Short mmCIF file of C-alpha atoms in Angstrom, two decimals:
data_model
loop_
_atom_site.label_atom_id
_atom_site.label_comp_id
_atom_site.label_asym_id
_atom_site.label_seq_id
_atom_site.Cartn_x
_atom_site.Cartn_y
_atom_site.Cartn_z
CA MET J 217 -25.84 25.36 -7.09
CA VAL J 218 -26.56 21.65 -6.69
CA ASN J 219 -25.47 19.69 -9.76
CA GLU J 220 -26.19 16.13 -8.61
CA GLU J 221 -28.55 14.09 -10.74
CA ILE J 222 -31.10 11.76 -9.19
CA LEU J 223 -33.02 9.00 -10.96
CA VAL J 224 -36.52 8.40 -9.56
CA VAL J 225 -38.03 5.01 -10.47
CA ASP J 226 -41.74 4.49 -9.72
CA ASP J 227 -44.68 3.08 -11.66
CA GLY J 228 -46.95 5.71 -10.11
CA VAL J 229 -47.00 8.82 -12.29
CA GLU J 230 -48.41 10.98 -9.53
CA ASN J 231 -45.70 9.91 -7.10
CA LEU J 232 -43.03 10.56 -9.76
CA GLU J 233 -44.32 14.08 -10.23
CA VAL J 234 -44.40 14.83 -6.49
CA VAL J 235 -40.90 13.51 -5.80
CA SER J 236 -39.47 15.14 -8.94
CA HIS J 237 -40.97 18.49 -7.97
CA ILE J 238 -39.52 18.33 -4.45
CA LEU J 239 -36.06 17.47 -5.74
CA GLU J 240 -36.07 19.98 -8.58
CA GLU J 241 -37.20 22.75 -6.24
CA THR J 242 -34.14 21.96 -4.11
CA GLY J 243 -31.87 22.26 -7.15
CA TYR J 244 -31.26 18.65 -8.13
CA GLU J 245 -31.41 17.43 -11.70
CA VAL J 246 -34.03 14.69 -11.95
CA ALA J 247 -34.57 11.83 -14.39
CA THR J 248 -37.54 9.45 -14.13
CA ALA J 249 -38.43 5.90 -15.11
CA LEU J 250 -41.72 4.03 -14.79
CA ASN J 251 -40.17 0.55 -14.45
CA GLY J 252 -36.95 -1.31 -13.69
CA ASP J 253 -36.06 -2.12 -17.31
CA ARG J 254 -36.23 1.53 -18.32
CA ALA J 255 -34.23 2.52 -15.25
CA LEU J 256 -31.44 0.11 -16.19
CA GLN J 257 -31.35 1.53 -19.72
CA ILE J 258 -31.04 5.08 -18.41
CA VAL J 259 -28.33 4.15 -15.92
CA SER J 260 -26.31 2.29 -18.56
CA HIS J 261 -26.14 5.39 -20.76
CA HIS J 262 -26.04 8.12 -18.13
CA PRO J 263 -25.35 6.97 -14.55
CA PRO J 264 -26.95 9.26 -11.96
CA ASP J 265 -25.48 10.22 -8.60
CA LEU J 266 -28.30 8.56 -6.64
CA ILE J 267 -31.36 6.39 -7.32
CA LEU J 268 -34.73 6.51 -5.55
CA LEU J 269 -36.28 3.13 -6.31
CA ASP J 270 -39.78 1.77 -5.78
CA ILE J 271 -40.11 -1.94 -5.02
CA LYS J 272 -43.46 -2.96 -6.50
CA MET J 273 -43.36 -2.31 -10.25
CA PRO J 274 -44.43 -4.13 -13.43
CA GLY J 275 -41.78 -6.33 -15.04
CA ILE J 276 -38.74 -6.61 -12.81
CA ASP J 277 -39.39 -5.26 -9.33
CA GLY J 278 -37.18 -2.93 -7.32
CA PHE J 279 -35.27 -5.74 -5.61
CA GLU J 280 -34.23 -7.31 -8.92
CA THR J 281 -33.41 -3.89 -10.37
CA CYS J 282 -31.15 -3.13 -7.42
CA GLN J 283 -29.44 -6.52 -7.73
CA LYS J 284 -28.68 -5.91 -11.40
CA LEU J 285 -27.23 -2.50 -10.55
CA LYS J 286 -24.97 -3.93 -7.85
CA LEU J 287 -23.74 -6.79 -10.05
CA ASN J 288 -22.56 -4.33 -12.70
CA PRO J 289 -19.11 -2.87 -11.79
CA ASP J 290 -20.02 0.36 -13.63
CA THR J 291 -23.11 0.99 -11.50
CA SER J 292 -22.42 -0.90 -8.28
CA MET J 293 -21.27 2.21 -6.39
CA ILE J 294 -24.37 4.31 -7.15
CA PRO J 295 -26.29 4.66 -3.87
CA VAL J 296 -29.83 3.23 -4.02
CA ILE J 297 -32.56 4.34 -1.62
CA PHE J 298 -35.73 2.24 -1.64
CA MET J 299 -38.88 4.37 -1.50
CA THR J 300 -41.89 2.11 -1.02
CA ALA J 301 -45.08 1.46 0.86
CA PHE J 302 -43.67 -1.84 2.18
CA ASN J 303 -42.71 -1.20 5.78
CA ASP J 304 -42.24 -4.75 7.05
CA THR J 305 -38.87 -5.68 8.49
CA LYS J 306 -38.34 -8.55 6.04
CA SER J 307 -38.58 -6.22 3.04
CA LYS J 308 -36.27 -3.67 4.65
CA VAL J 309 -33.68 -6.27 5.52
CA LYS J 310 -33.81 -7.74 2.04
CA GLY J 311 -33.35 -4.32 0.45
CA LEU J 312 -30.33 -3.53 2.60
CA GLU J 313 -28.81 -6.96 2.05
CA ILE J 314 -28.84 -6.58 -1.73
CA GLY J 315 -27.04 -3.25 -1.54
CA ALA J 316 -29.43 -0.38 -0.81
CA VAL J 317 -28.06 2.36 1.42
CA ASP J 318 -31.37 3.52 2.89
CA TYR J 319 -35.11 2.82 3.03
CA ILE J 320 -37.87 5.46 2.95
CA THR J 321 -41.43 4.38 3.67
CA LYS J 322 -44.39 5.96 1.87
CA PRO J 323 -46.03 8.26 2.68
CA PHE J 324 -42.86 10.20 3.43
CA GLN J 325 -42.11 13.60 4.87
CA GLU J 326 -40.52 16.04 2.45
CA GLN J 327 -37.80 17.12 4.88
CA GLU J 328 -36.90 13.51 5.69
CA LEU J 329 -36.59 12.69 1.99
CA LEU J 330 -34.33 15.67 1.33
CA ALA J 331 -32.22 15.01 4.41
CA ARG J 332 -31.57 11.40 3.45
CA VAL J 333 -30.83 12.29 -0.15
CA LYS J 334 -28.45 15.07 0.85
CA THR J 335 -26.61 12.88 3.37
CA HIS J 336 -26.02 10.01 0.97
CA LEU J 337 -24.93 12.32 -1.84
CA GLN J 338 -22.41 13.97 0.45
CA LEU J 339 -21.11 10.62 1.64
CA ARG J 340 -20.73 9.41 -1.94
CA GLN J 341 -18.95 12.59 -3.02
CA SER J 342 -16.52 12.43 -0.10
CA SER J 343 -15.84 8.77 -0.78
CA GLN J 344 -15.27 9.41 -4.49
CA ASN J 345 -12.88 12.28 -3.83
CA LEU J 346 -10.86 10.26 -1.36
CA GLU J 347 -10.76 7.17 -3.59
CA LYS J 348 -9.71 9.27 -6.57
CA ARG J 349 -6.86 10.92 -4.69
CA ILE J 350 -5.66 7.64 -3.24
CA ALA J 351 -5.88 5.90 -6.64
CA GLU J 352 -3.91 8.67 -8.35
CA ARG J 353 -1.17 8.76 -5.73
CA THR J 354 -1.05 4.97 -5.45
CA HIS J 355 -0.53 4.74 -9.19
CA LYS J 356 2.35 7.19 -9.02
CA LEU J 357 3.88 5.36 -6.09
CA GLN J 358 3.55 2.02 -7.84
CA THR J 359 5.17 3.45 -10.95
CA ALA J 360 8.05 4.79 -8.87
CA LEU J 361 8.47 1.47 -7.06
CA ASP J 362 8.39 -0.43 -10.35
CA GLN J 363 11.17 1.83 -11.58
CA ILE J 364 13.16 1.07 -8.45
CA ASN J 365 12.84 -2.69 -8.95
CA GLU J 366 13.73 -2.51 -12.62
CA PHE J 367 16.76 -0.26 -12.29
CA GLN J 368 18.04 -1.77 -9.05
CA LEU J 369 18.31 -5.25 -10.54
CA GLN J 370 20.12 -3.99 -13.61
CA LEU J 371 22.58 -1.77 -11.74
CA VAL J 372 23.26 -4.05 -8.78
CA GLN J 373 24.16 -6.94 -11.08
CA SER J 374 26.60 -4.71 -13.01
CA GLU J 375 27.95 -3.27 -9.70
CA LYS J 376 27.65 0.36 -10.80
CA MET J 377 26.95 1.55 -7.29
CA SER J 378 27.61 5.23 -7.87
CA SER J 379 24.95 5.34 -10.60
CA LEU J 380 22.58 3.39 -8.36
CA GLY J 381 23.02 5.94 -5.60
CA ASN J 382 22.02 8.81 -7.89
CA LEU J 383 19.06 6.87 -9.26
CA VAL J 384 17.69 5.82 -5.89
CA ALA J 385 17.97 9.38 -4.59
CA GLY J 386 15.87 10.60 -7.52
CA VAL J 387 13.24 7.90 -7.14
CA ALA J 388 13.10 8.52 -3.39
CA HIS J 389 12.36 12.15 -4.19
CA GLU J 390 9.55 11.09 -6.55
CA ILE J 391 8.08 8.87 -3.83
CA ASN J 392 8.33 11.63 -1.26
CA ASN J 393 6.17 14.10 -3.21
CA PRO J 394 2.98 12.02 -3.61
CA ALA J 395 3.45 10.50 -0.15
CA GLY J 396 3.66 13.99 1.30
CA PHE J 397 0.53 14.96 -0.60
CA LEU J 398 -1.38 12.02 0.86
CA LEU J 399 -0.09 12.72 4.36
CA ASN J 400 -1.11 16.38 4.12
CA ASN J 401 -4.58 15.58 2.78
CA LEU J 402 -5.54 12.84 5.22
CA LYS J 403 -6.12 15.40 7.94
CA PRO J 404 -8.62 17.39 5.82
CA ALA J 405 -10.28 14.07 4.98
CA GLU J 406 -10.63 13.38 8.69
CA ASN J 407 -12.14 16.85 9.14
CA HIS J 408 -14.65 16.18 6.33
CA VAL J 409 -15.69 12.93 7.99
CA GLU J 410 -16.13 14.77 11.29
CA ASP J 411 -18.25 17.38 9.50
CA LEU J 412 -20.42 14.69 7.94
CA LEU J 413 -20.93 12.99 11.28
CA SER J 414 -21.78 16.36 12.82
CA LEU J 415 -24.24 16.99 9.99
CA ILE J 416 -25.93 13.65 10.67
CA ASP J 417 -26.14 14.52 14.37
CA PHE J 418 -27.68 17.87 13.45
CA LEU J 419 -30.23 16.22 11.19
CA LEU J 420 -31.10 13.80 13.95
CA THR J 421 -31.82 16.72 16.29
CA LYS J 422 -34.35 17.95 13.76
CA CYS J 423 -36.19 14.66 13.91
CA SER J 424 -38.25 13.28 16.70
CA PRO J 425 -35.91 11.53 19.17
CA ASN J 426 -38.51 8.84 19.70
CA ASP J 427 -39.16 8.17 16.02
CA PRO J 428 -39.07 4.34 15.87
CA GLU J 429 -38.02 4.32 12.20
CA ILE J 430 -35.03 6.54 12.84
CA GLN J 431 -33.97 4.50 15.83
CA GLN J 432 -34.35 1.34 13.78
CA LYS J 433 -32.21 2.75 10.99
CA ILE J 434 -29.53 3.77 13.47
CA GLU J 435 -29.48 0.21 14.76
CA GLU J 436 -29.63 -1.36 11.28
CA TYR J 437 -26.64 0.66 10.03
CA ASP J 438 -24.91 0.28 13.38
CA PHE J 439 -24.30 4.02 13.27
CA ASN J 440 -22.47 4.05 16.58
CA PHE J 441 -19.99 1.49 15.24
CA ILE J 442 -19.47 3.53 12.05
CA ARG J 443 -18.85 6.64 14.13
CA GLU J 444 -16.20 4.75 16.11
CA ASP J 445 -14.65 2.75 13.25
CA LEU J 446 -14.38 5.38 10.49
CA PRO J 447 -11.75 7.50 12.31
CA LYS J 448 -9.80 4.28 12.94
CA LEU J 449 -9.81 3.50 9.22
CA LEU J 450 -8.44 6.94 8.43
CA LYS J 451 -5.82 6.49 11.11
CA SER J 452 -4.77 3.18 9.54
CA MET J 453 -4.45 4.90 6.17
CA ASN J 454 -2.28 7.53 7.83
CA LEU J 455 0.00 4.81 9.19
CA GLY J 456 0.27 3.29 5.72
CA VAL J 457 1.37 6.60 4.23
CA GLU J 458 3.88 7.03 7.03
CA ARG J 459 5.36 3.64 6.06
CA ILE J 460 5.76 4.89 2.50
CA CYS J 461 7.55 7.97 3.85
CA HIS J 462 9.82 5.63 5.82
CA LEU J 463 10.57 3.79 2.58
CA SER J 464 11.54 7.10 0.97
CA TYR J 465 13.78 7.92 3.93
CA SER J 466 15.48 4.51 3.72
CA LEU J 467 16.17 4.95 0.02
CA ARG J 468 17.60 8.42 0.56
CA ASN J 469 19.71 7.07 3.41
CA PHE J 470 21.12 4.35 1.15
CA SER J 471 22.01 6.79 -1.61
CA ARG J 472 23.68 9.45 0.53
CA GLN J 473 26.66 10.84 -1.29
CA ASP J 474 30.03 10.66 0.43
CA ARG J 475 31.65 13.88 1.52
CA GLU J 476 35.31 14.73 1.70
CA HIS J 477 35.45 13.67 5.35
CA LYS J 478 33.90 10.79 7.24
CA ILE J 479 30.65 11.41 9.07
CA ASP J 480 28.81 9.70 11.93
CA PHE J 481 26.83 6.72 10.65
CA ASN J 482 24.52 4.12 12.15
CA ILE J 483 25.61 0.76 10.72
CA HIS J 484 22.15 -0.73 11.21
CA ASP J 485 20.58 2.02 9.08
CA GLY J 486 22.98 1.20 6.26
CA ILE J 487 22.26 -2.55 6.43
CA ASP J 488 18.51 -2.01 6.63
CA SER J 489 18.55 0.35 3.65
CA THR J 490 20.51 -2.18 1.61
CA LEU J 491 18.13 -4.99 2.56
CA LEU J 492 15.23 -2.82 1.48
CA ILE J 493 16.81 -2.32 -1.93
CA LEU J 494 17.35 -6.09 -2.32
CA LYS J 495 14.02 -7.19 -0.83
CA HIS J 496 12.49 -8.18 -4.18
CA ARG J 497 15.41 -10.54 -4.84
CA THR J 498 14.81 -12.48 -1.60
CA GLN J 499 11.29 -13.53 -2.55
CA LYS J 500 10.38 -17.03 -3.69
CA THR J 501 11.17 -17.97 -7.31
CA PRO J 502 10.30 -21.03 -9.42
CA LYS J 503 13.78 -22.41 -8.72
CA ARG J 504 14.01 -21.86 -4.96
CA SER J 505 12.10 -20.97 -1.84
CA ALA J 506 12.21 -17.51 -0.26
CA ILE J 507 15.39 -16.31 1.43
CA HIS J 508 14.80 -15.39 5.08
CA ILE J 509 16.73 -12.47 6.53
CA ILE J 510 17.56 -12.90 10.23
CA LYS J 511 19.05 -9.95 12.08
CA HIS J 512 20.88 -10.23 15.40
CA TYR J 513 21.77 -6.61 15.99
CA GLY J 514 23.93 -5.78 18.99
CA ASN J 515 24.18 -2.52 20.91
CA ILE J 516 26.79 -0.77 18.78
CA PRO J 517 27.71 2.91 18.60
CA VAL J 518 27.72 5.11 15.54
CA ILE J 519 31.04 5.18 13.72
CA LYS J 520 32.73 7.70 11.45
CA CYS J 521 32.83 6.47 7.85
CA PHE J 522 32.10 7.17 4.22
CA THR J 523 28.47 6.10 4.26
CA GLY J 524 27.97 5.55 0.53
CA GLN J 525 31.06 3.38 0.27
CA LEU J 526 30.08 1.29 3.27
CA ASN J 527 26.60 0.78 1.83
CA GLN J 528 28.28 -0.40 -1.35
CA VAL J 529 30.15 -3.07 0.61
CA PHE J 530 26.92 -4.29 2.22
CA MET J 531 25.27 -4.35 -1.20
CA ASN J 532 28.06 -6.43 -2.79
CA ILE J 533 28.14 -8.99 0.00
CA LEU J 534 24.37 -9.37 0.38
CA ALA J 535 23.86 -9.57 -3.39
CA ASN J 536 26.48 -12.34 -3.58
CA SER J 537 24.78 -14.20 -0.73
CA ILE J 538 21.46 -14.05 -2.58
CA GLU J 539 23.08 -15.21 -5.80
CA ALA J 540 24.51 -18.19 -3.92
CA PHE J 541 20.96 -19.59 -3.85
CA ASP J 542 20.10 -18.71 -7.47
CA GLY J 543 22.58 -20.53 -9.75
CA ASP J 544 20.93 -22.84 -12.28
CA GLU J 545 23.93 -25.18 -12.30
CA ILE J 546 24.02 -25.34 -8.53
CA ASN J 547 20.29 -25.94 -8.20
CA GLN J 548 20.48 -28.77 -10.72
CA LYS J 549 23.37 -30.32 -8.84
CA PHE J 550 21.73 -30.07 -5.44
CA THR J 551 18.04 -30.55 -6.22
CA ASP J 552 17.38 -31.62 -2.65
CA LYS J 553 18.35 -28.10 -1.55
CA LYS J 554 15.62 -26.31 -3.51
CA GLU J 555 13.15 -26.36 -0.67
CA LYS J 556 15.80 -25.69 1.92
CA ASN J 557 15.17 -23.03 4.52
CA HIS J 558 17.37 -20.42 2.87
CA GLN J 559 18.76 -17.92 5.37
CA ILE J 560 21.01 -14.91 5.52
CA ILE J 561 21.94 -14.10 9.11
CA ILE J 562 23.42 -10.75 10.08
CA HIS J 563 25.22 -10.24 13.40
CA THR J 564 26.56 -6.97 14.76
CA ALA J 565 28.50 -6.47 17.99
CA VAL J 566 31.28 -4.54 19.68
CA VAL J 567 34.46 -6.65 19.88
CA PRO J 568 37.88 -6.16 21.51
CA LYS J 569 40.31 -3.50 20.26
CA ASN J 570 37.46 -0.97 20.14
CA GLN J 571 35.92 -2.34 16.96
CA VAL J 572 32.48 -2.98 15.51
CA GLU J 573 32.01 -6.39 13.93
CA ILE J 574 29.50 -7.16 11.18
CA LYS J 575 29.00 -10.78 10.17
CA ILE J 576 26.94 -11.66 7.11
CA GLU J 577 26.35 -15.42 6.98
CA ASP J 578 24.37 -17.50 4.49
CA ASN J 579 23.57 -21.23 4.45
CA GLY J 580 24.00 -21.49 0.69
CA PHE J 581 26.25 -23.87 -1.19
CA GLY J 582 29.52 -22.27 -0.16
CA MET J 583 32.74 -22.11 -2.18
CA LYS J 584 35.52 -24.41 -3.10
CA ALA J 585 38.85 -23.69 -1.40
CA GLU J 586 40.46 -22.39 -4.58
CA ILE J 587 37.63 -19.92 -5.16
CA LYS J 588 37.69 -18.68 -1.56
CA LYS J 589 41.42 -17.88 -1.87
CA ARG J 590 40.77 -15.58 -4.83
CA ILE J 591 37.51 -13.99 -3.65
CA PHE J 592 39.08 -10.52 -3.11
CA GLU J 593 41.25 -10.69 -6.21
CA GLN J 594 40.59 -7.94 -8.75
CA GLY J 595 39.12 -9.27 -11.99
CA PHE J 596 38.28 -12.69 -10.52
CA THR J 597 34.69 -13.85 -11.03
CA THR J 598 32.81 -17.15 -11.19
CA LYS J 599 29.97 -15.61 -13.21
CA PRO J 600 29.51 -16.13 -16.97
CA ILE J 601 30.97 -13.60 -19.38
CA GLY J 602 28.91 -10.42 -19.35
CA LYS J 603 27.36 -11.15 -15.96
CA GLY J 604 30.14 -9.98 -13.67
CA THR J 605 33.19 -7.72 -13.73
CA GLY J 606 35.19 -9.33 -10.92
CA LEU J 607 35.41 -5.95 -9.18
CA GLY J 608 32.69 -6.20 -6.52
CA MET J 609 34.58 -7.95 -3.71
CA ALA J 610 37.89 -6.32 -4.68
CA ILE J 611 36.26 -2.91 -4.26
CA ALA J 612 34.69 -4.03 -0.96
CA HIS J 613 38.13 -5.11 0.32
CA GLN J 614 39.64 -1.77 -0.68
CA ILE J 615 36.85 0.25 0.97
CA ILE J 616 37.12 -1.64 4.27
CA THR J 617 40.90 -1.87 4.53
CA GLU J 618 42.19 1.28 2.82
CA LYS J 619 39.36 3.76 3.29
CA HIS J 620 38.30 2.73 6.81
CA GLY J 621 41.30 0.97 8.35
CA GLY J 622 39.32 -2.20 9.03
CA THR J 623 39.45 -5.84 8.03
CA ILE J 624 37.25 -8.12 5.93
CA THR J 625 37.56 -11.90 5.79
CA CYS J 626 35.69 -14.73 4.10
CA ASP J 627 35.08 -18.17 5.59
CA SER J 628 33.30 -20.67 3.35
CA GLN J 629 32.79 -24.40 3.14
CA GLU J 630 31.38 -26.08 0.08
CA ASN J 631 27.81 -27.25 0.62
CA LYS J 632 27.58 -25.51 4.01
CA GLY J 633 27.60 -21.77 3.46
CA THR J 634 29.67 -18.60 3.55
CA THR J 635 30.41 -15.98 6.20
CA PHE J 636 31.89 -12.54 5.57
CA THR J 637 33.26 -10.81 8.68
CA ILE J 638 33.90 -7.06 8.68
CA ARG J 639 35.63 -5.24 11.51
CA LEU J 640 35.73 -1.44 11.65
CA PRO J 641 37.39 0.85 14.22
CA ILE J 642 34.92 2.75 16.36
CA SER J 643 37.15 5.83 16.49
#
């Protein structure tokens, strides 16, 4: 049973009756209007699924009526098909330029009218369904990402990394569900588009292949381009959803819980996951320009480690590097540095004694010698009371040296920058 409602607008009563009868016999619900003003009133109270609109009418004509519909956000997406005795190219072009989706010339053939109406209703329904699904899932994804940003900032600053790991794992799970839904439904959407294109091809076979109007419409709508471009658009959407799935994977990778024994781990995955968590903090602020992350990754093997603990070390160091550009007192002291090309450079390489080396270098304001000496001291912090516990770098030192048998050093010069160097045994 067809439930779509069509508004027919024509100042000719006889034509209204004929068109209404044809549509009602097919199963459509039909509303009518004798002029543009009345049509706008009807649409404002009860928007139809499609509008068949005459051009020459008393009061405002069809062109002006269509323009008013397209300027209103509530009615702009309703497909409008002009149905008129004007068959000159100028009128057709004008109608399409102001937003009509099709143009039927009187006198019309009943089957042509129904075919065009059916096609545009199906296209609108498919578009609405896809937009609704995408909007719903996008809203859920945005909500989940907002939660990530809010909780990450709070927990990273307080250095409660174990809680952060549990939180990120949960949010990653929430992202994964709607992303998976989108990924699974894009293929059916592609199939629906293929079916619609096949339906159009079928309808074209039922029409005269030499019909000049049909050929003109095909050229006006650039149907061949649409046929080629629409699958590409769906493919691009598919790639976008795959990127969201990659985001979920990165978050899960960051929050992996440590087991009793060390496991194989790709250092680059850990660094990348940490950078993803901190990405919002590297963006431009009113007090400084954006912080650019530069990665010089070498060809390094996987190593056995406690992945969660190592990610915590990367988080502490990178967060400190970002904060080196953020201090109010520092920015006031070095105002000429505000527009500096802020950089954090990460190097990885295999070095002698069968070790992997990770260098995290920033071109911030560096540290005074007395601060550098105490950087790994438990309880030592340069942050105001309530902003830091003085445990972050002490924990990092313990994880690298005691848990992994490696080394971590800090080299810093005031006004020039800071470099943390980590070395971990490969086996």
